[in-house]
């Protein structure tokens, strides 16, 4: 089976890029699959995540203006070239199925080119953010765009969502739930004895690291020995805001912005608790990674990802924006090593259901379904 994965780029740190590398490498090692990845703005840069030598990697050099909306005139003018080049590539490859991974311009035209080829669209964000607009808030332009998006989505053979709650937001009956696979499952686990709490992810307002700093101020007032390490890179102005906040709260010796890392597994294995304060998450891969390392988790109960991963036995879900409740949960966890150990064991057990073999079996079944092939 020939599979083409379409994504904007593969040179930046990101969950979508990381998950694609896992899926593509898995299929590339199977003798019955031929895997292609087509990017539109790789800019001659090296892929960040390692790709199997069997994968055919090509860039069509569209290079949208990333700081502008995809629907800005400067980007719309690039659209004909994008359609022409991707169509030409697909006609040459003749894939059995095309998977659109990132949420760029190609999302909106892919179902309408070479209609004989089955098309699948992945969604890696929570549609809960659209609820206010669908309920009447915002401009008429936004409402019409959402209707257009619903129409486009109905033309895909399958829409892949990451958890069952997300499927309820879609207007069509072509959704299938396939969670992200684990990126690693280490032989050893954290001893949950290091006095370090870890957070990781893109440095952006949606992750609410500013709230996490507020929470840590409350934690630090009652426990001055534990430290908070935040891994990730992202928006420069937000990073500056966080640094300033850390300094103003006199937490510079206790809260650290560690930057990006290519070895998050090792960082987790030398931590004792994972925390997440996001406004919304679809299915955060980083939580599975933390569980695989035997870490208990404390997270805001944002829509919808954490509640599909965290249970009472392996972590704590805190009501959104309840900083006091969050800090109390952290203090309870860091003062109770037996609880950390017990929850870490259950977290590790929970992670096993997301092994790459189990998740990729679901992808194989879906591919066989849309291509009408039997396994």
mmCIF file of C-alpha atoms in Angstrom:
data_model
loop_
_atom_site.group_PDB
_atom_site.id
_atom_site.type_symbol
_atom_site.label_atom_id
_atom_site.label_comp_id
_atom_site.label_asym_id
_atom_site.label_seq_id
_atom_site.Cartn_x
_atom_site.Cartn_y
_atom_site.Cartn_z
ATOM 1 C CA UNK A 1 0.000 0.000 0.000
ATOM 2 C CA UNK A 2 1.304 3.446 -0.945
ATOM 3 C CA UNK A 3 0.678 6.129 1.692
ATOM 4 C CA UNK A 4 1.345 9.832 1.232
ATOM 5 C CA UNK A 5 1.524 11.991 4.357
ATOM 6 C CA UNK A 6 1.165 15.724 3.738
ATOM 7 C CA UNK A 7 2.499 18.273 6.234
ATOM 8 C CA UNK A 8 3.818 21.831 6.076
ATOM 9 C CA UNK A 9 7.312 21.060 7.437
ATOM 10 C CA UNK A 10 9.354 18.597 9.454
ATOM 11 C CA UNK A 11 12.141 20.798 10.838
ATOM 12 C CA UNK A 12 10.438 22.301 13.901
ATOM 13 C CA UNK A 13 9.753 20.817 17.334
ATOM 14 C CA UNK A 14 6.089 19.834 17.528
ATOM 15 C CA UNK A 15 3.673 17.100 18.480
ATOM 16 C CA UNK A 16 2.299 16.696 14.955
ATOM 17 C CA UNK A 17 5.778 16.352 13.476
ATOM 18 C CA UNK A 18 6.835 13.925 16.157
ATOM 19 C CA UNK A 19 3.785 11.697 15.783
ATOM 20 C CA UNK A 20 4.127 11.703 11.984
ATOM 21 C CA UNK A 21 7.731 10.525 12.239
ATOM 22 C CA UNK A 22 6.596 7.629 14.450
ATOM 23 C CA UNK A 23 3.771 6.578 12.104
ATOM 24 C CA UNK A 24 5.811 6.966 8.937
ATOM 25 C CA UNK A 25 8.762 5.026 10.361
ATOM 26 C CA UNK A 26 6.453 2.246 11.557
ATOM 27 C CA UNK A 27 4.888 1.733 8.130
ATOM 28 C CA UNK A 28 8.216 2.170 6.324
ATOM 29 C CA UNK A 29 9.546 -0.891 8.152
ATOM 30 C CA UNK A 30 6.609 -3.007 6.929
ATOM 31 C CA UNK A 31 7.201 -4.763 3.620
ATOM 32 C CA UNK A 32 3.665 -4.149 2.390
ATOM 33 C CA UNK A 33 3.894 -0.346 2.643
ATOM 34 C CA UNK A 34 5.536 2.391 0.603
ATOM 35 C CA UNK A 35 5.664 5.678 2.500
ATOM 36 C CA UNK A 36 5.955 9.203 1.126
ATOM 37 C CA UNK A 37 6.071 12.512 3.030
ATOM 38 C CA UNK A 38 5.414 15.701 1.084
ATOM 39 C CA UNK A 39 6.090 19.079 2.698
ATOM 40 C CA UNK A 40 5.239 22.527 1.395
ATOM 41 C CA UNK A 41 7.742 24.677 3.301
ATOM 42 C CA UNK A 42 10.737 22.626 4.417
ATOM 43 C CA UNK A 43 13.101 25.437 3.220
ATOM 44 C CA UNK A 44 15.961 23.005 2.584
ATOM 45 C CA UNK A 45 16.270 22.337 6.312
ATOM 46 C CA UNK A 46 17.077 18.978 7.863
ATOM 47 C CA UNK A 47 14.204 17.054 9.397
ATOM 48 C CA UNK A 48 14.245 17.359 13.181
ATOM 49 C CA UNK A 49 13.033 13.826 13.869
ATOM 50 C CA UNK A 50 14.841 10.883 12.311
ATOM 51 C CA UNK A 51 13.090 9.265 9.355
ATOM 52 C CA UNK A 52 13.609 5.735 8.054
ATOM 53 C CA UNK A 53 15.741 5.550 4.910
ATOM 54 C CA UNK A 54 12.868 3.815 3.105
ATOM 55 C CA UNK A 55 10.683 6.943 3.355
ATOM 56 C CA UNK A 56 10.432 9.057 0.212
ATOM 57 C CA UNK A 57 10.700 12.679 1.374
ATOM 58 C CA UNK A 58 9.949 15.600 -0.954
ATOM 59 C CA UNK A 59 9.305 19.319 -0.565
ATOM 60 C CA UNK A 60 7.293 21.319 -3.113
ATOM 61 C CA UNK A 61 8.710 24.702 -2.013
ATOM 62 C CA UNK A 62 5.557 26.792 -1.547
ATOM 63 C CA UNK A 63 6.743 28.655 1.556
ATOM 64 C CA UNK A 64 3.713 30.491 2.854
ATOM 65 C CA UNK A 65 4.195 33.593 4.974
ATOM 66 C CA UNK A 66 3.923 31.922 8.376
ATOM 67 C CA UNK A 67 3.309 35.151 10.298
ATOM 68 C CA UNK A 68 0.250 35.902 8.164
ATOM 69 C CA UNK A 69 -3.088 34.114 7.932
ATOM 70 C CA UNK A 70 -3.221 31.393 5.303
ATOM 71 C CA UNK A 71 -6.077 33.419 3.839
ATOM 72 C CA UNK A 72 -4.078 36.652 3.622
ATOM 73 C CA UNK A 73 -3.790 37.804 -0.029
ATOM 74 C CA UNK A 74 -0.021 37.206 0.031
ATOM 75 C CA UNK A 75 -0.675 33.546 0.826
ATOM 76 C CA UNK A 76 -3.766 33.097 -1.326
ATOM 77 C CA UNK A 77 -1.644 34.060 -4.347
ATOM 78 C CA UNK A 78 0.514 30.995 -3.634
ATOM 79 C CA UNK A 79 -2.487 28.674 -3.688
ATOM 80 C CA UNK A 80 -2.588 27.867 -7.447
ATOM 81 C CA UNK A 81 1.077 26.879 -7.381
ATOM 82 C CA UNK A 82 0.451 24.717 -4.317
ATOM 83 C CA UNK A 83 -2.487 22.907 -5.928
ATOM 84 C CA UNK A 84 -0.607 22.389 -9.184
ATOM 85 C CA UNK A 85 2.522 20.990 -7.551
ATOM 86 C CA UNK A 86 0.811 18.671 -5.085
ATOM 87 C CA UNK A 87 -1.480 17.365 -7.816
ATOM 88 C CA UNK A 88 1.529 16.658 -10.035
ATOM 89 C CA UNK A 89 3.291 14.761 -7.235
ATOM 90 C CA UNK A 90 0.234 12.659 -6.450
ATOM 91 C CA UNK A 91 -0.346 11.807 -10.107
ATOM 92 C CA UNK A 92 3.236 10.548 -10.306
ATOM 93 C CA UNK A 93 3.128 8.559 -7.045
ATOM 94 C CA UNK A 94 -0.396 7.166 -7.504
ATOM 95 C CA UNK A 95 -0.922 6.548 -3.771
ATOM 96 C CA UNK A 96 -3.590 4.312 -2.307
ATOM 97 C CA UNK A 97 -4.362 6.894 0.367
ATOM 98 C CA UNK A 98 -3.397 10.481 1.259
ATOM 99 C CA UNK A 99 -3.229 11.702 4.864
ATOM 100 C CA UNK A 100 -3.288 15.449 5.577
ATOM 101 C CA UNK A 101 -1.514 15.901 8.924
ATOM 102 C CA UNK A 102 -1.143 19.616 9.635
ATOM 103 C CA UNK A 103 -3.937 22.177 9.522
ATOM 104 C CA UNK A 104 -2.827 24.380 6.649
ATOM 105 C CA UNK A 105 -4.200 25.561 3.332
ATOM 106 C CA UNK A 106 -4.068 22.077 1.820
ATOM 107 C CA UNK A 107 -6.754 20.987 4.299
ATOM 108 C CA UNK A 108 -9.310 22.949 2.292
ATOM 109 C CA UNK A 109 -8.473 21.821 -1.256
ATOM 110 C CA UNK A 110 -7.137 18.287 -0.852
ATOM 111 C CA UNK A 111 -10.519 16.468 -1.001
ATOM 112 C CA UNK A 112 -11.249 18.067 -4.363
ATOM 113 C CA UNK A 113 -8.152 17.023 -6.323
ATOM 114 C CA UNK A 114 -7.730 13.532 -7.785
ATOM 115 C CA UNK A 115 -10.990 12.470 -6.182
ATOM 116 C CA UNK A 116 -10.377 8.797 -6.930
ATOM 117 C CA UNK A 117 -7.670 8.723 -4.233
ATOM 118 C CA UNK A 118 -9.042 8.294 -0.670
ATOM 119 C CA UNK A 119 -8.229 11.252 1.589
ATOM 120 C CA UNK A 120 -7.864 11.271 5.373
ATOM 121 C CA UNK A 121 -7.558 14.376 7.575
ATOM 122 C CA UNK A 122 -5.996 14.300 11.038
ATOM 123 C CA UNK A 123 -7.008 16.770 13.749
ATOM 124 C CA UNK A 124 -4.576 17.541 16.547
ATOM 125 C CA UNK A 125 -6.395 20.400 18.244
ATOM 126 C CA UNK A 126 -9.591 20.562 20.254
ATOM 127 C CA UNK A 127 -12.652 21.841 18.418
ATOM 128 C CA UNK A 128 -13.986 23.056 21.754
ATOM 129 C CA UNK A 129 -12.404 26.413 20.929
ATOM 130 C CA UNK A 130 -15.029 26.864 18.194
ATOM 131 C CA UNK A 131 -18.045 26.527 20.495
ATOM 132 C CA UNK A 132 -18.493 30.282 21.142
ATOM 133 C CA UNK A 133 -18.440 31.042 17.417
ATOM 134 C CA UNK A 134 -20.854 28.248 16.582
ATOM 135 C CA UNK A 135 -23.195 29.526 19.308
ATOM 136 C CA UNK A 136 -23.415 32.981 17.804
ATOM 137 C CA UNK A 137 -20.359 34.871 18.983
ATOM 138 C CA UNK A 138 -17.996 36.526 16.540
ATOM 139 C CA UNK A 139 -18.412 37.898 13.045
ATOM 140 C CA UNK A 140 -20.603 36.591 10.255
ATOM 141 C CA UNK A 141 -17.406 35.937 8.326
ATOM 142 C CA UNK A 142 -16.261 33.483 10.990
ATOM 143 C CA UNK A 143 -19.623 31.681 10.969
ATOM 144 C CA UNK A 144 -19.564 31.283 7.193
ATOM 145 C CA UNK A 145 -16.014 29.995 7.364
ATOM 146 C CA UNK A 146 -17.030 27.311 9.875
ATOM 147 C CA UNK A 147 -19.856 26.231 7.572
ATOM 148 C CA UNK A 148 -17.329 26.021 4.744
ATOM 149 C CA UNK A 149 -14.995 23.962 6.957
ATOM 150 C CA UNK A 150 -17.857 21.588 7.806
ATOM 151 C CA UNK A 151 -18.530 21.126 4.089
ATOM 152 C CA UNK A 152 -14.873 20.414 3.315
ATOM 153 C CA UNK A 153 -14.626 17.907 6.154
ATOM 154 C CA UNK A 154 -17.636 16.025 4.823
ATOM 155 C CA UNK A 155 -15.683 15.376 1.623
ATOM 156 C CA UNK A 156 -12.865 13.492 3.347
ATOM 157 C CA UNK A 157 -13.171 9.723 3.494
ATOM 158 C CA UNK A 158 -12.178 9.810 7.167
ATOM 159 C CA UNK A 159 -11.501 12.420 9.833
ATOM 160 C CA UNK A 160 -9.131 11.107 12.493
ATOM 161 C CA UNK A 161 -9.717 12.568 15.960
ATOM 162 C CA UNK A 162 -7.714 11.767 19.060
ATOM 163 C CA UNK A 163 -10.414 11.060 21.624
ATOM 164 C CA UNK A 164 -14.136 10.172 21.640
ATOM 165 C CA UNK A 165 -15.186 13.547 23.079
ATOM 166 C CA UNK A 166 -13.760 15.348 20.055
ATOM 167 C CA UNK A 167 -15.881 13.337 17.641
ATOM 168 C CA UNK A 168 -19.018 15.002 19.028
ATOM 169 C CA UNK A 169 -17.928 18.386 17.626
ATOM 170 C CA UNK A 170 -18.013 17.260 13.993
ATOM 171 C CA UNK A 171 -21.062 17.616 11.783
ATOM 172 C CA UNK A 172 -20.282 14.563 9.668
ATOM 173 C CA UNK A 173 -20.365 10.815 10.319
ATOM 174 C CA UNK A 174 -16.914 10.101 8.892
ATOM 175 C CA UNK A 175 -14.908 10.436 12.109
ATOM 176 C CA UNK A 176 -12.740 7.688 13.567
ATOM 177 C CA UNK A 177 -10.987 7.873 16.940
ATOM 178 C CA UNK A 178 -7.303 6.917 16.943
ATOM 179 C CA UNK A 179 -5.153 8.184 19.824
ATOM 180 C CA UNK A 180 -1.526 9.170 19.503
ATOM 181 C CA UNK A 181 0.947 6.333 20.008
ATOM 182 C CA UNK A 182 3.601 6.323 22.685
ATOM 183 C CA UNK A 183 6.918 7.625 21.436
ATOM 184 C CA UNK A 184 8.878 5.577 23.953
ATOM 185 C CA UNK A 185 8.448 3.080 26.766
ATOM 186 C CA UNK A 186 11.677 3.042 28.801
ATOM 187 C CA UNK A 187 12.878 -0.108 30.530
ATOM 188 C CA UNK A 188 13.358 1.819 33.746
ATOM 189 C CA UNK A 189 11.041 4.338 35.397
ATOM 190 C CA UNK A 190 11.515 7.404 37.541
ATOM 191 C CA UNK A 191 12.198 6.704 41.193
ATOM 192 C CA UNK A 192 10.043 9.800 41.886
ATOM 193 C CA UNK A 193 12.603 10.896 44.489
ATOM 194 C CA UNK A 194 14.207 13.859 42.704
ATOM 195 C CA UNK A 195 12.777 17.132 43.980
ATOM 196 C CA UNK A 196 11.843 18.292 40.496
ATOM 197 C CA UNK A 197 8.431 18.903 38.966
ATOM 198 C CA UNK A 198 8.443 18.995 35.178
ATOM 199 C CA UNK A 199 6.276 20.612 32.498
ATOM 200 C CA UNK A 200 6.903 20.420 28.765
ATOM 201 C CA UNK A 201 5.366 21.713 25.560
ATOM 202 C CA UNK A 202 5.296 24.611 23.164
ATOM 203 C CA UNK A 203 5.847 27.932 24.943
ATOM 204 C CA UNK A 204 2.612 29.680 24.031
ATOM 205 C CA UNK A 205 -0.241 31.415 25.905
ATOM 206 C CA UNK A 206 -2.578 28.449 25.361
ATOM 207 C CA UNK A 207 -0.297 26.390 27.627
ATOM 208 C CA UNK A 208 -0.791 28.929 30.450
ATOM 209 C CA UNK A 209 2.707 28.703 31.849
ATOM 210 C CA UNK A 210 2.074 32.131 33.375
ATOM 211 C CA UNK A 211 -0.601 30.479 35.533
ATOM 212 C CA UNK A 212 1.848 27.698 36.366
ATOM 213 C CA UNK A 213 4.282 30.311 37.691
ATOM 214 C CA UNK A 214 1.478 31.753 39.840
ATOM 215 C CA UNK A 215 0.779 28.258 41.123
ATOM 216 C CA UNK A 216 4.431 27.692 41.889
ATOM 217 C CA UNK A 217 4.521 30.889 43.928
ATOM 218 C CA UNK A 218 1.854 29.293 46.150
ATOM 219 C CA UNK A 219 3.804 26.018 46.284
ATOM 220 C CA UNK A 220 7.063 27.788 47.086
ATOM 221 C CA UNK A 221 5.456 29.648 49.976
ATOM 222 C CA UNK A 222 5.041 26.283 51.730
ATOM 223 C CA UNK A 223 7.898 24.253 50.239
ATOM 224 C CA UNK A 224 11.157 25.929 49.222
ATOM 225 C CA UNK A 225 13.131 22.820 48.286
ATOM 226 C CA UNK A 226 11.348 21.567 45.168
ATOM 227 C CA UNK A 227 12.012 23.114 41.768
ATOM 228 C CA UNK A 228 9.949 23.499 38.585
ATOM 229 C CA UNK A 229 11.548 22.806 35.200
ATOM 230 C CA UNK A 230 9.669 23.917 32.060
ATOM 231 C CA UNK A 231 10.899 22.468 28.750
ATOM 232 C CA UNK A 232 10.010 23.853 25.334
ATOM 233 C CA UNK A 233 10.494 26.726 22.947
ATOM 234 C CA UNK A 234 8.060 29.055 21.255
ATOM 235 C CA UNK A 235 6.796 32.592 21.059
ATOM 236 C CA UNK A 236 9.546 35.051 21.988
ATOM 237 C CA UNK A 237 7.276 37.679 23.535
ATOM 238 C CA UNK A 238 5.635 35.055 25.746
ATOM 239 C CA UNK A 239 9.018 33.673 26.832
ATOM 240 C CA UNK A 240 10.029 37.208 27.853
ATOM 241 C CA UNK A 241 6.787 37.625 29.781
ATOM 242 C CA UNK A 242 7.451 34.394 31.674
ATOM 243 C CA UNK A 243 11.038 35.342 32.483
ATOM 244 C CA UNK A 244 9.892 38.702 33.800
ATOM 245 C CA UNK A 245 7.202 37.077 35.923
ATOM 246 C CA UNK A 246 9.684 34.615 37.405
ATOM 247 C CA UNK A 247 11.990 37.468 38.355
ATOM 248 C CA UNK A 248 9.203 39.627 39.801
ATOM 249 C CA UNK A 249 8.042 36.769 42.013
ATOM 250 C CA UNK A 250 11.631 36.092 43.148
ATOM 251 C CA UNK A 251 11.481 32.537 41.826
ATOM 252 C CA UNK A 252 14.619 32.606 39.677
ATOM 253 C CA UNK A 253 16.286 29.934 41.828
ATOM 254 C CA UNK A 254 13.217 27.715 41.778
ATOM 255 C CA UNK A 255 11.479 27.993 38.380
ATOM 256 C CA UNK A 256 13.564 27.377 35.260
ATOM 257 C CA UNK A 257 12.762 27.784 31.568
ATOM 258 C CA UNK A 258 14.953 24.987 30.249
ATOM 259 C CA UNK A 259 14.437 25.503 26.519
ATOM 260 C CA UNK A 260 13.935 22.706 24.009
ATOM 261 C CA UNK A 261 15.337 19.230 24.534
ATOM 262 C CA UNK A 262 15.749 16.193 22.302
ATOM 263 C CA UNK A 263 15.882 13.943 25.361
ATOM 264 C CA UNK A 264 12.622 14.567 27.189
ATOM 265 C CA UNK A 265 12.595 10.928 28.302
ATOM 266 C CA UNK A 266 15.749 11.391 30.368
ATOM 267 C CA UNK A 267 14.407 14.636 31.831
ATOM 268 C CA UNK A 268 11.230 12.867 32.902
ATOM 269 C CA UNK A 269 13.126 9.952 34.406
ATOM 270 C CA UNK A 270 14.901 12.444 36.656
ATOM 271 C CA UNK A 271 11.718 14.203 37.748
ATOM 272 C CA UNK A 272 8.988 13.144 40.170
ATOM 273 C CA UNK A 273 5.789 14.807 38.961
ATOM 274 C CA UNK A 274 4.431 16.148 35.669
ATOM 275 C CA UNK A 275 2.119 19.188 35.548
ATOM 276 C CA UNK A 276 -0.049 20.692 32.796
ATOM 277 C CA UNK A 277 -1.968 23.988 32.878
ATOM 278 C CA UNK A 278 -3.232 24.280 29.279
ATOM 279 C CA UNK A 279 -6.415 26.051 28.240
ATOM 280 C CA UNK A 280 -7.233 23.190 25.877
ATOM 281 C CA UNK A 281 -5.606 19.983 24.677
ATOM 282 C CA UNK A 282 -6.810 17.373 22.243
ATOM 283 C CA UNK A 283 -4.701 14.364 23.234
ATOM 284 C CA UNK A 284 -1.395 15.539 24.697
ATOM 285 C CA UNK A 285 1.305 13.063 23.790
ATOM 286 C CA UNK A 286 3.531 14.465 26.518
ATOM 287 C CA UNK A 287 1.143 13.075 29.172
ATOM 288 C CA UNK A 288 1.534 9.562 27.779
ATOM 289 C CA UNK A 289 5.298 10.000 27.773
ATOM 290 C CA UNK A 290 5.208 11.109 31.407
ATOM 291 C CA UNK A 291 3.100 8.076 32.308
ATOM 292 C CA UNK A 292 5.470 5.750 30.453
ATOM 293 C CA UNK A 293 8.242 7.139 32.660
ATOM 294 C CA UNK A 294 6.193 6.336 35.759
ATOM 295 C CA UNK A 295 5.277 9.923 36.638
ATOM 296 C CA UNK A 296 2.002 10.888 38.304
ATOM 297 C CA UNK A 297 0.336 13.903 36.661
ATOM 298 C CA UNK A 298 -1.545 16.957 37.887
ATOM 299 C CA UNK A 299 -3.436 18.849 35.199
ATOM 300 C CA UNK A 300 -6.225 21.323 34.756
ATOM 301 C CA UNK A 301 -9.331 19.523 33.488
ATOM 302 C CA UNK A 302 -9.287 21.344 30.166
ATOM 303 C CA UNK A 303 -11.198 20.123 27.104
ATOM 304 C CA UNK A 304 -10.632 17.296 26.391
ATOM 305 C CA UNK A 305 -7.335 15.476 26.288
ATOM 306 C CA UNK A 306 -6.198 15.169 29.915
ATOM 307 C CA UNK A 307 -9.451 13.629 31.137
ATOM 308 C CA UNK A 308 -9.043 10.860 28.560
ATOM 309 C CA UNK A 309 -5.596 9.990 29.952
ATOM 310 C CA UNK A 310 -5.601 10.852 33.648
ATOM 311 C CA UNK A 311 -7.650 8.929 36.174
ATOM 312 C CA UNK A 312 -7.885 9.234 39.943
ATOM 313 C CA UNK A 313 -5.422 6.392 40.284
ATOM 314 C CA UNK A 314 -2.610 7.909 38.214
ATOM 315 C CA UNK A 315 -2.963 11.634 38.762
ATOM 316 C CA UNK A 316 -5.227 14.545 39.627
ATOM 317 C CA UNK A 317 -7.551 16.642 37.470
ATOM 318 C CA UNK A 318 -8.092 20.160 38.807
ATOM 319 C CA UNK A 319 -10.981 22.473 37.968
ATOM 320 C CA UNK A 320 -9.942 25.039 35.368
ATOM 321 C CA UNK A 321 -8.321 28.196 36.779
ATOM 322 C CA UNK A 322 -8.339 26.854 40.344
ATOM 323 C CA UNK A 323 -4.747 27.834 41.111
ATOM 324 C CA UNK A 324 -5.188 27.238 44.827
ATOM 325 C CA UNK A 325 -6.556 23.746 44.264
ATOM 326 C CA UNK A 326 -3.717 23.016 41.843
ATOM 327 C CA UNK A 327 -1.049 24.183 44.287
ATOM 328 C CA UNK A 328 -2.573 22.120 47.108
ATOM 329 C CA UNK A 329 -2.540 19.036 44.875
ATOM 330 C CA UNK A 330 1.134 19.637 44.056
ATOM 331 C CA UNK A 331 2.003 20.109 47.732
ATOM 332 C CA UNK A 332 0.151 16.920 48.650
ATOM 333 C CA UNK A 333 1.994 14.984 45.959
ATOM 334 C CA UNK A 334 5.497 16.251 46.704
ATOM 335 C CA UNK A 335 5.070 15.637 50.428
ATOM 336 C CA UNK A 336 3.885 12.065 49.957
ATOM 337 C CA UNK A 337 6.494 9.779 48.292
ATOM 338 C CA UNK A 338 4.348 6.664 48.740
ATOM 339 C CA UNK A 339 1.474 8.301 46.856
ATOM 340 C CA UNK A 340 3.827 9.359 44.051
ATOM 341 C CA UNK A 341 5.166 5.837 43.758
ATOM 342 C CA UNK A 342 1.730 4.212 43.733
ATOM 343 C CA UNK A 343 0.318 6.642 41.182
ATOM 344 C CA UNK A 344 3.461 6.278 39.067
ATOM 345 C CA UNK A 345 2.943 2.510 38.863
ATOM 346 C CA UNK A 346 -0.664 2.983 37.709
ATOM 347 C CA UNK A 347 0.384 5.692 35.262
ATOM 348 C CA UNK A 348 2.882 3.323 33.676
ATOM 349 C CA UNK A 349 0.208 0.635 33.398
ATOM 350 C CA UNK A 350 -2.213 3.059 31.751
ATOM 351 C CA UNK A 351 0.383 4.006 29.139
ATOM 352 C CA UNK A 352 0.654 0.425 27.857
ATOM 353 C CA UNK A 353 -2.702 0.679 26.073
ATOM 354 C CA UNK A 354 -1.182 3.304 23.766
ATOM 355 C CA UNK A 355 1.716 1.184 22.547
ATOM 356 C CA UNK A 356 2.703 1.864 18.965
ATOM 357 C CA UNK A 357 1.607 -1.627 17.884
ATOM 358 C CA UNK A 358 -1.907 -1.204 19.265
ATOM 359 C CA UNK A 359 -2.359 2.280 17.841
ATOM 360 C CA UNK A 360 -0.888 1.490 14.430
ATOM 361 C CA UNK A 361 -3.189 -1.514 14.117
ATOM 362 C CA UNK A 362 -6.042 1.007 14.217
ATOM 363 C CA UNK A 363 -4.406 3.031 11.436
ATOM 364 C CA UNK A 364 -3.973 -0.129 9.346
ATOM 365 C CA UNK A 365 -7.629 -1.034 9.824
ATOM 366 C CA UNK A 366 -8.707 2.451 8.799
ATOM 367 C CA UNK A 367 -6.482 2.402 5.697
ATOM 368 C CA UNK A 368 -7.917 -0.972 4.695
ATOM 369 C CA UNK A 369 -11.398 0.430 5.183
ATOM 370 C CA UNK A 370 -10.967 3.523 3.002
ATOM 371 C CA UNK A 371 -9.105 1.610 0.284
ATOM 372 C CA UNK A 372 -11.507 -1.365 0.501
ATOM 373 C CA UNK A 373 -8.654 -3.765 1.040
ATOM 374 C CA UNK A 374 -8.630 -6.771 3.344
ATOM 375 C CA UNK A 375 -5.789 -7.339 5.776
#
